[in-house]
Every structure is written in C-alpha cells, then in structure tokens.
Tab-separated table of C-alpha atoms and ligand atoms in Angstrom:
chain	number	residue	atom	x	y	z
A	1	MET	CA	-0.511	-22.870	-20.761
A	2	ILE	CA	-3.094	-19.907	-22.600
A	3	GLU	CA	-0.883	-17.518	-25.047
A	4	LEU	CA	-2.491	-14.602	-26.367
A	5	SER	CA	-0.168	-13.759	-29.414
A	6	GLY	CA	-0.887	-9.864	-31.026
A	7	VAL	CA	-4.539	-10.516	-30.435
A	8	GLU	CA	-6.737	-7.691	-31.271
A	9	LYS	CA	-10.491	-6.786	-31.753
A	10	HIS	CA	-12.273	-4.474	-33.669
A	11	PHE	CA	-15.831	-3.785	-33.449
A	12	GLN	CA	-17.170	-1.565	-36.625
A	13	GLY	CA	-13.986	-0.477	-37.274
A	14	GLN	CA	-12.976	0.311	-33.916
A	15	VAL	CA	-10.124	-0.606	-31.814
A	16	VAL	CA	-11.625	-2.203	-28.388
A	17	VAL	CA	-8.377	-4.327	-28.028
A	18	HIS	CA	-5.195	-3.002	-29.036
A	19	PRO	CA	-2.238	-6.005	-29.763
A	20	LEU	CA	-1.491	-8.035	-26.985
A	21	SER	CA	0.393	-10.676	-26.121
A	22	LEU	CA	0.116	-12.680	-22.652
A	23	THR	CA	1.332	-16.223	-21.313
A	24	ILE	CA	-1.177	-17.259	-18.371
A	25	LYS	CA	0.639	-20.007	-16.640
A	26	GLU	CA	-0.900	-23.045	-15.798
A	27	GLY	CA	-2.485	-23.005	-11.862
A	28	GLU	CA	-2.467	-19.013	-12.382
A	29	PHE	CA	-4.761	-16.903	-10.803
A	30	LEU	CA	-4.819	-14.104	-13.458
A	31	THR	CA	-6.863	-11.164	-13.110
A	32	LEU	CA	-8.032	-8.556	-15.789
A	33	LEU	CA	-8.777	-5.192	-14.202
A	34	GLY	CA	-9.428	-1.640	-15.626
A	35	PRO	CA	-12.615	0.474	-15.612
A	36	SER	CA	-15.939	0.097	-17.327
A	37	GLY	CA	-15.061	-0.267	-21.224
A	38	CYS	CA	-11.853	-0.947	-21.262
A	39	GLY	CA	-12.026	-4.412	-23.161
A	40	LYS	CA	-11.972	-7.021	-20.141
A	41	THR	CA	-15.062	-8.862	-21.277
A	42	THR	CA	-14.051	-8.814	-24.795
A	43	ILE	CA	-10.548	-10.473	-23.956
A	44	LEU	CA	-12.765	-13.244	-21.919
A	45	ARG	CA	-14.657	-13.940	-24.413
A	46	MET	CA	-12.506	-14.311	-27.007
A	47	ILE	CA	-10.548	-17.290	-24.797
A	48	ALA	CA	-13.746	-18.515	-24.334
A	49	GLY	CA	-14.844	-18.625	-28.057
A	50	PHE	CA	-17.391	-16.252	-28.084
A	51	GLU	CA	-15.996	-13.904	-29.776
A	52	GLN	CA	-13.359	-14.122	-32.676
A	53	PRO	CA	-10.046	-11.896	-32.564
A	54	THR	CA	-9.781	-9.701	-35.910
A	55	LYS	CA	-6.280	-10.633	-35.694
A	56	GLY	CA	-3.555	-12.710	-33.432
A	57	LYS	CA	-4.166	-16.199	-32.081
A	58	ILE	CA	-4.626	-17.787	-28.713
A	59	LEU	CA	-3.264	-21.375	-27.846
A	60	LEU	CA	-4.073	-23.460	-25.223
A	61	ASP	CA	-1.402	-26.094	-24.021
A	62	GLY	CA	0.305	-25.181	-27.539
A	63	ALA	CA	-2.690	-26.033	-29.851
A	64	ASP	CA	-4.453	-23.170	-31.646
A	65	LEU	CA	-8.079	-22.863	-30.721
A	66	THR	CA	-8.468	-19.517	-32.641
A	67	SER	CA	-11.072	-21.058	-34.961
A	68	LEU	CA	-12.459	-23.950	-32.407
A	69	PRO	CA	-16.184	-23.408	-31.184
A	70	PRO	CA	-16.477	-22.537	-27.420
A	71	ASN	CA	-18.046	-26.357	-26.856
A	72	ARG	CA	-14.532	-27.627	-27.903
A	73	ARG	CA	-12.435	-25.671	-25.981
A	74	ASP	CA	-11.484	-27.327	-22.282
A	75	LEU	CA	-12.744	-24.226	-20.698
A	76	ASN	CA	-15.562	-23.007	-18.612
A	77	LEU	CA	-17.079	-19.291	-18.680
A	78	VAL	CA	-18.757	-17.794	-15.207
A	79	PHE	CA	-20.981	-14.931	-15.273
A	80	GLN	CA	-22.142	-11.944	-13.419
A	81	HIS	CA	-25.679	-13.156	-13.825
A	82	TYR	CA	-25.879	-16.684	-12.945
A	83	ALA	CA	-27.511	-18.148	-15.572
A	84	LEU	CA	-28.834	-21.326	-14.020
A	85	PHE	CA	-31.766	-23.125	-15.373
A	86	PRO	CA	-34.808	-22.067	-13.390
A	87	HIS	CA	-36.956	-25.355	-13.573
A	88	MET	CA	-33.980	-27.400	-12.746
A	89	THR	CA	-32.586	-28.338	-9.026
A	90	VAL	CA	-29.521	-27.368	-7.988
A	91	GLU	CA	-28.153	-30.726	-8.474
A	92	ASP	CA	-29.409	-30.958	-11.610
A	93	ASN	CA	-27.993	-27.902	-12.678
A	94	ILE	CA	-24.554	-29.154	-11.670
A	95	ALA	CA	-24.886	-32.187	-13.293
A	96	PHE	CA	-26.373	-30.634	-16.709
A	97	GLY	CA	-23.298	-30.203	-18.549
A	98	LEU	CA	-21.988	-33.723	-17.357
A	99	LYS	CA	-25.275	-35.205	-18.824
A	100	MET	CA	-24.993	-33.403	-22.434
A	101	LYS	CA	-21.254	-34.989	-22.382
A	102	LYS	CA	-23.004	-38.064	-21.429
A	103	LEU	CA	-20.441	-39.218	-18.773
A	104	PRO	CA	-21.387	-42.567	-17.046
A	105	ALA	CA	-24.250	-42.073	-14.385
A	106	LYS	CA	-21.591	-42.976	-11.337
A	107	GLU	CA	-19.142	-40.706	-12.684
A	108	GLN	CA	-21.708	-37.837	-13.178
A	109	GLN	CA	-22.670	-38.225	-9.543
A	110	ALA	CA	-19.150	-38.399	-7.769
A	111	ARG	CA	-18.406	-35.047	-9.704
A	112	VAL	CA	-21.606	-33.102	-8.498
A	113	GLU	CA	-20.937	-34.407	-5.158
A	114	GLU	CA	-17.860	-33.213	-4.990
A	115	ALA	CA	-18.253	-30.011	-6.398
A	116	VAL	CA	-21.239	-29.486	-3.952
A	117	ALA	CA	-19.283	-30.186	-1.301
A	118	MET	CA	-16.512	-27.490	-2.353
A	119	THR	CA	-18.852	-24.876	-3.083
A	120	GLN	CA	-20.982	-25.686	0.484
A	121	LEU	CA	-23.907	-26.390	-0.857
A	122	THR	CA	-24.622	-29.828	0.084
A	123	PRO	CA	-28.002	-29.080	2.337
A	124	LEU	CA	-29.083	-26.993	-0.737
A	125	VAL	CA	-29.035	-29.513	-3.714
A	126	LYS	CA	-33.179	-30.332	-3.514
A	127	ARG	CA	-34.150	-26.688	-4.088
A	128	TYR	CA	-34.822	-24.411	-7.186
A	129	PRO	CA	-32.991	-21.138	-8.120
A	130	HIS	CA	-35.678	-18.613	-6.878
A	131	GLN	CA	-35.369	-20.489	-3.313
A	132	LEU	CA	-31.559	-19.351	-2.912
A	133	SER	CA	-29.954	-16.358	-2.158
A	134	GLY	CA	-27.726	-14.496	-4.754
A	135	GLY	CA	-24.494	-15.291	-2.840
A	136	GLN	CA	-26.087	-19.057	-3.286
A	137	GLN	CA	-27.032	-19.165	-7.004
A	138	GLN	CA	-23.294	-17.538	-7.678
A	139	ARG	CA	-22.210	-20.482	-5.953
A	140	VAL	CA	-24.329	-23.081	-8.106
A	141	ALA	CA	-22.872	-21.732	-11.003
A	142	ILE	CA	-19.166	-21.908	-9.850
A	143	ALA	CA	-20.154	-25.665	-8.857
A	144	ARG	CA	-21.285	-26.340	-12.630
A	145	ALA	CA	-18.223	-24.935	-13.875
A	146	ILE	CA	-15.896	-26.551	-11.778
A	147	ALA	CA	-17.544	-30.188	-12.145
A	148	ASN	CA	-16.758	-30.072	-15.479
A	149	LYS	CA	-13.420	-30.430	-14.603
A	150	PRO	CA	-11.711	-27.741	-17.164
A	151	LYS	CA	-8.420	-26.468	-17.573
A	152	VAL	CA	-9.333	-22.952	-17.212
A	153	LEU	CA	-12.250	-21.142	-15.421
A	154	LEU	CA	-13.166	-17.762	-16.681
A	155	LEU	CA	-14.983	-15.964	-14.246
A	156	ASP	CA	-16.573	-12.573	-15.728
A	157	GLU	CA	-17.234	-10.080	-12.403
A	158	PRO	CA	-18.678	-13.280	-10.852
A	159	LEU	CA	-19.487	-11.232	-7.460
A	160	GLY	CA	-20.628	-8.279	-9.124
A	161	ALA	CA	-24.152	-8.510	-8.139
A	162	LEU	CA	-23.693	-9.501	-4.943
A	163	ASP	CA	-23.652	-7.137	-1.576
A	164	LEU	CA	-20.175	-6.072	0.249
A	165	GLN	CA	-20.161	-8.759	2.711
A	166	LEU	CA	-21.015	-11.653	0.531
A	167	ARG	CA	-18.525	-10.550	-1.533
A	168	LYS	CA	-15.972	-10.415	0.712
A	169	ASN	CA	-16.636	-13.780	1.792
A	170	LEU	CA	-16.919	-15.478	-1.444
A	171	GLN	CA	-13.691	-14.176	-2.089
A	172	SER	CA	-11.746	-15.345	0.179
A	173	GLU	CA	-13.927	-19.014	-0.966
A	174	LEU	CA	-12.958	-18.547	-4.538
A	175	LYS	CA	-9.211	-18.173	-3.280
A	176	HIS	CA	-9.415	-21.290	-1.522
A	177	LEU	CA	-11.059	-23.077	-4.090
A	178	GLN	CA	-8.675	-21.924	-6.504
A	179	ARG	CA	-5.778	-23.180	-4.670
A	180	SER	CA	-7.136	-26.503	-3.934
A	181	LEU	CA	-8.099	-27.365	-7.370
A	182	GLY	CA	-5.412	-25.881	-9.479
A	183	ILE	CA	-7.470	-24.904	-12.019
A	184	THR	CA	-6.324	-21.816	-14.011
A	185	PHE	CA	-8.221	-18.762	-13.469
A	186	VAL	CA	-8.776	-15.856	-15.368
A	187	TYR	CA	-11.068	-13.191	-13.413
A	188	VAL	CA	-12.247	-10.126	-14.940
A	189	THR	CA	-13.121	-7.417	-12.095
A	190	HIS	CA	-13.170	-3.663	-12.059
A	191	ASP	CA	-12.669	-3.629	-7.996
A	192	GLN	CA	-8.966	-3.029	-7.717
A	193	GLU	CA	-9.413	-4.567	-4.138
A	194	GLU	CA	-10.684	-7.696	-5.054
A	195	ALA	CA	-8.134	-8.086	-7.711
A	196	MET	CA	-5.212	-7.387	-5.642
A	197	MET	CA	-6.343	-9.916	-2.588
A	198	LEU	CA	-7.694	-12.506	-5.113
A	199	SER	CA	-4.730	-12.557	-8.013
A	200	ASP	CA	-1.102	-13.749	-8.725
A	201	ARG	CA	-0.931	-11.400	-11.525
A	202	ILE	CA	-2.687	-8.718	-12.656
A	203	VAL	CA	-3.106	-6.985	-16.245
A	204	ILE	CA	-4.236	-3.213	-15.728
A	205	MET	CA	-6.059	-2.487	-18.839
A	206	ASN	CA	-7.404	1.115	-19.756
A	207	GLY	CA	-8.955	1.899	-23.022
A	208	GLY	CA	-8.353	-1.464	-24.873
A	209	LYS	CA	-4.472	-1.258	-24.011
A	210	VAL	CA	-2.353	-3.070	-21.186
A	211	GLU	CA	-0.552	-0.451	-18.970
A	212	GLN	CA	0.899	-3.038	-16.718
A	213	ILE	CA	1.426	-6.643	-15.854
A	214	GLY	CA	2.587	-7.913	-12.429
A	215	THR	CA	2.179	-9.290	-9.234
A	216	PRO	CA	-0.113	-7.130	-6.856
A	217	ARG	CA	2.761	-6.632	-4.612
A	218	GLU	CA	4.872	-5.155	-7.878
A	219	ILE	CA	1.592	-3.061	-8.988
A	220	TYR	CA	1.267	-1.448	-5.788
A	221	ALA	CA	5.042	-0.828	-4.836
A	222	LYS	CA	5.986	-0.087	-8.680
A	223	PRO	CA	3.368	1.225	-10.459
A	224	THR	CA	5.135	1.879	-13.945
A	225	THR	CA	2.761	4.372	-15.562
A	226	LEU	CA	0.270	7.267	-14.399
A	227	PHE	CA	-2.557	4.998	-14.770
A	228	SER	CA	-1.770	1.973	-12.923
A	229	ALA	CA	-0.708	4.529	-9.932
A	230	THR	CA	-3.582	5.748	-9.182
A	231	PHE	CA	-6.431	3.229	-10.446
A	232	VAL	CA	-4.588	0.920	-7.624
A	233	GLY	CA	-4.398	2.559	-4.264
A	234	GLU	CA	-3.843	5.993	-3.434
A	235	ASN	CA	-1.109	7.626	-4.655
A	236	ASN	CA	0.793	11.517	-4.729
A	237	ILE	CA	1.674	12.452	-7.959
A	238	PHE	CA	4.279	15.316	-8.800
A	239	SER	CA	6.837	16.474	-11.159
A	240	GLN	CA	10.500	17.595	-10.675
A	241	ASP	CA	13.087	18.282	-13.027
A	242	GLY	CA	10.523	17.244	-15.725
A	243	ARG	CA	9.962	14.025	-14.355
A	244	LEU	CA	6.512	12.266	-12.801
A	245	PHE	CA	6.890	10.531	-9.512
A	246	ALA	CA	4.515	9.048	-7.652
A	247	VAL	CA	4.437	8.669	-3.609
A	248	ARG	CA	1.805	6.336	-1.322
A	249	PRO	CA	0.351	8.424	1.105
A	250	GLU	CA	1.303	5.843	4.117
A	251	LYS	CA	5.246	6.745	3.145
A	252	LEU	CA	4.560	10.784	3.814
A	253	VAL	CA	5.103	11.838	7.193
A	254	ALA	CA	3.364	15.317	8.480
A	255	VAL	CA	5.063	17.236	11.128
A	256	ARG	CA	3.887	20.082	13.073
A	257	GLY	CA	5.254	23.654	11.903
A	258	THR	CA	7.194	23.734	9.027
A	259	GLU	CA	11.020	23.790	10.221
A	260	GLY	CA	13.481	21.784	8.430
A	261	ALA	CA	10.554	19.948	6.413
A	262	LYS	CA	11.449	18.827	2.898
A	263	ARG	CA	7.934	20.681	1.605
A	264	THR	CA	6.097	22.880	3.438
A	265	GLY	CA	2.054	23.338	3.215
A	266	GLU	CA	-1.308	24.032	4.636
A	267	VAL	CA	-3.643	21.405	6.169
A	268	LEU	CA	-6.685	21.405	3.730
A	269	ASP	CA	-9.248	18.968	5.218
A	270	VAL	CA	-8.548	15.982	7.998
A	271	LEU	CA	-10.395	12.742	7.706
A	272	TYR	CA	-10.562	10.115	10.578
A	273	LEU	CA	-10.588	6.696	9.369
A	274	GLY	CA	-10.222	5.029	12.513
A	275	SER	CA	-6.894	3.301	12.560
A	276	ILE	CA	-5.398	6.479	10.380
A	277	HIS	CA	-5.802	9.767	9.807
A	278	LYS	CA	-5.661	11.380	6.399
A	279	LEU	CA	-4.358	14.864	5.781
A	280	ILE	CA	-5.031	16.503	2.645
A	281	VAL	CA	-2.245	19.516	2.209
A	282	GLN	CA	-1.978	21.830	0.129
A	283	LEU	CA	1.902	21.548	-1.188
A	284	ASP	CA	3.047	24.144	-3.248
A	285	ASP	CA	0.563	24.287	-6.012
A	286	GLU	CA	-0.792	20.680	-5.596
A	287	PRO	CA	-2.777	18.736	-2.829
A	288	MET	CA	-1.307	15.638	-1.189
A	289	THR	CA	-2.558	13.473	0.612
A	290	VAL	CA	-0.811	12.425	4.035
A	291	SER	CA	-1.925	9.234	5.346
A	292	ILE	CA	-0.699	9.299	9.375
A	293	ALA	CA	-0.894	6.099	11.754
A	294	PHE	CA	-2.524	7.085	14.903
A	295	ASP	CA	-0.357	8.189	17.546
A	296	PHE	CA	-1.298	7.310	20.780
A	297	THR	CA	1.604	9.496	22.219
A	298	ASP	CA	-0.020	12.606	20.322
A	299	ASP	CA	-3.698	13.079	20.749
A	300	ARG	CA	-3.867	17.014	19.410
A	301	PRO	CA	-6.260	16.889	16.486
A	302	TRP	CA	-4.773	18.374	13.164
A	303	ASN	CA	-6.519	21.593	12.243
A	304	VAL	CA	-7.671	23.229	8.998
A	305	GLY	CA	-5.325	25.810	8.060
A	306	GLU	CA	-2.483	24.728	10.132
A	307	LYS	CA	0.869	24.614	8.814
A	308	VAL	CA	2.422	21.406	7.992
A	309	GLY	CA	5.642	20.306	7.437
A	310	VAL	CA	5.562	16.986	4.901
A	311	ALA	CA	8.743	14.547	4.428
A	312	TRP	CA	9.347	11.435	2.424
A	313	ASN	CA	12.663	9.159	1.943
A	314	SER	CA	13.641	9.578	-1.635
A	315	GLU	CA	13.654	5.918	-2.340
A	316	ASP	CA	9.936	5.906	-1.583
A	317	GLU	CA	9.810	7.634	-4.616
A	318	VAL	CA	8.275	5.803	-8.212
A	319	VAL	CA	9.366	7.082	-11.332
A	320	ILE	CA	6.780	6.756	-13.421
A	321	GLY	CA	5.755	7.251	-17.329
A	322	SER	CA	2.453	9.609	-18.357
C	1	ATP	P1	-17.180	-4.000	-18.372
C	1	ATP	O1	-16.598	-4.088	-17.075
C	1	ATP	O2	-18.142	-2.836	-18.528
C	1	ATP	O3	-18.196	-5.095	-18.591
C	1	ATP	P2	-15.482	-4.251	-20.477
C	1	ATP	O4	-13.923	-3.622	-19.595
C	1	ATP	O5	-15.563	-5.421	-20.299
C	1	ATP	O6	-16.353	-3.469	-19.491
C	1	ATP	P3	-16.137	-4.814	-22.936
C	1	ATP	O7	-17.363	-4.957	-22.497
C	1	ATP	O8	-15.037	-5.891	-23.636
C	1	ATP	O9	-15.621	-3.509	-21.666
C	1	ATP	O10	-16.278	-3.700	-24.130
C	1	ATP	C1	-14.988	-3.098	-24.413
C	1	ATP	C2	-15.561	-1.965	-25.597
C	1	ATP	O11	-16.232	-2.427	-26.681
C	1	ATP	C3	-17.041	-0.927	-25.047
C	1	ATP	O12	-16.271	0.390	-25.606
C	1	ATP	C4	-18.223	-1.949	-26.013
C	1	ATP	O13	-19.083	-0.650	-25.918
C	1	ATP	C5	-17.114	-2.245	-27.485
C	1	ATP	N1	-18.082	-3.561	-27.571
C	1	ATP	C6	-18.377	-4.461	-26.914
C	1	ATP	N2	-19.129	-5.564	-27.416
C	1	ATP	C7	-19.352	-4.574	-28.863
C	1	ATP	C8	-20.147	-5.454	-29.693
C	1	ATP	N3	-20.797	-6.534	-29.747
C	1	ATP	N4	-20.359	-4.390	-30.595
C	1	ATP	C9	-20.053	-3.129	-30.655
C	1	ATP	N5	-18.938	-2.804	-29.701
C	1	ATP	C10	-18.829	-3.543	-28.857
C-alpha cells in the first residue's frame, strides 16, 4: 500500500536515512523502532510530506506521492505533543479538519460522534484542552486524526509524554482501535516493549540503516544482527569458532555445582524479580545472564561466589551477524 523505494535523506551532506526500500501492507500496524537519532521521525516526515527525500520515491496505492504537499496526501500525522487548538473545545478540535474540507454539516457531526465514541471522549466534548489530562488530550489528537478517515495514520511517539500506567492503557486502546478501523498505522517509538506489543511488523533502525524487518516473534526468536539481538529483550552474546551467537536468558538453565555442565562459572550477582530470578554468572571470560523460573521445590537461595553450571540446547543458539 505504501511503498518506499530507495528512499534516502541527507541533511547538510550527512546521510541520516540510508537507502531504504520497504512495502507497508494495507491494514498493517508497522513500527519503526530504534534509539534516538536513528532516523525514524525523518522517515515518517517524508511519508507525510514534511520532508522531501534526497533520493528515491514514495508511492501510496501505486501513485507517486514524492512531490505532493502534505495536505494532498491521504494520511494524517499524530505527534507526541498533541498540538490541539487551545481556544477550541474537544469537539471543535476534532471537527476542525472536516470544516476545512467543507464536508456537509451532518457528515461532520456523524464523524465527530463516531471518533469521540471510539476514543471514549463522549463526556468530555465540551471541554477545552487545558481542562484535560495528558492522556485525554492525546485521545483528542487521535480522534481528530481518525475523523478524517485517512488511509494511513502516522504516529510519532504518540504516547511518549505520558506516564507508564496511562501509556499501557492507551497502548491497548490504540491496538484495538487500529484493528476495528482497519487503517494502516505507521508508528514510531524507541520503546521496544511498546513495539513488540502493538505491531504486526517492526523495522529496527540504527544509525539511519535498517537492521532487521520482521514480526515481533521473528525479531525476538531470530535476531539477525548484534544490534537487534540486544536492542529487543535481553540476550547473551558469545563467539565460538569465529562465529557470533545469541542465547536468550530464559533458554539457559543454571545447576548447582559444576559437574556435567556445558559451561561452568561463578555467580556474580543475584537479582530477584518476583516471578523469575536472574543470575549474573561469570562464565569463562564473559558475564552471562541466566533467568531462572522460580522453583517451588528448591527454595535454597543462590549466593554470590557460588560455583554454577550453565547449560542450554544448541537449537536455542541463534547465529547473528555483527
Ligand atoms: P528521536 O527518537 O530522538 O526523535 P529519530 O530516530 O526520530 O530520533 P530523527 O529525528 O529522524 O531521529 O533524526 C535523525 C538524524 O537527523 C539526527 O541525527 C538529527 O539530528 C538529524 N536531523 C533531523 N532533522 C534535521 C534537520 N532539519 N537538519 C539537520 N539535521 C537533522
């Protein structure tokens, strides 16, 4: 549905987005995930039309968007900072774009009502932005975007300014909203958990380059690069015969003593995290993290300095590139 073909962006001669080719499917929830400065926002702004690619093309449903201004593209952008009009009520904020498009009044009203109901804002429609919490303001921004019924919604860290609990609530709401609307979402975040929870596919970016594209499950189970292996979830990285491997902590087992173990070492630290214990083990030359499910039949604590054997199945080793 959206096709980026060899899209690149340079600022003052510096490459901030390396050549990128990507097809985003209709109805897909696609997330650009990466650390600050990796080029996520720039990609979103190019799709929205606020930035021109230095090279390459962007197509929407086969039509070349590259030189169309933002208001002629059938998509809407939601920012981290809600950018609501302070002197307008919630319903006027939501209706604003529809008025600009000169939709018939009845149609405007129906769309506002629908967007307000979907974002659970019905009791708040007469309020002004300063009378709303951050989460409610962000809901208004989302309602305003969906009232336009765009083919694509672009969301740039829309939950980034909210506290953890509110973010978690809105994450589930967003996912639900996207499913029921069937709109394609292109979402930007640096929060790997958020990306894993929401997305159909994730594009992992680093330094302006794509590290990996895949479903959350593929990225977790089969990271292809060192960066994606360590950016999403925890991993133990080690090399053997000149190759680099990653093994997830929960795939390791720790046994007391060292007899018969694949590798042996010493407990460096013990972290109790409720449902699991984590052992940090000094293994040969490398510290490894072992997550151990709480064992109700063995309540002996692990002690720092204790000798420990560590084992895992070789099928849980993932070969990664550097
Ligand atoms: P964040 O999560 O912090 O928003 P990001 O991954 O979205 O980061 P971008 O905002 O896309 O990153 O920025 C990518 C790089 O491009 C950064 O190094 C940034 O400084 C640079 N950059 C962005 N906009 C401009 C501009 N208008 N002029 C010059 N450099 C820019």
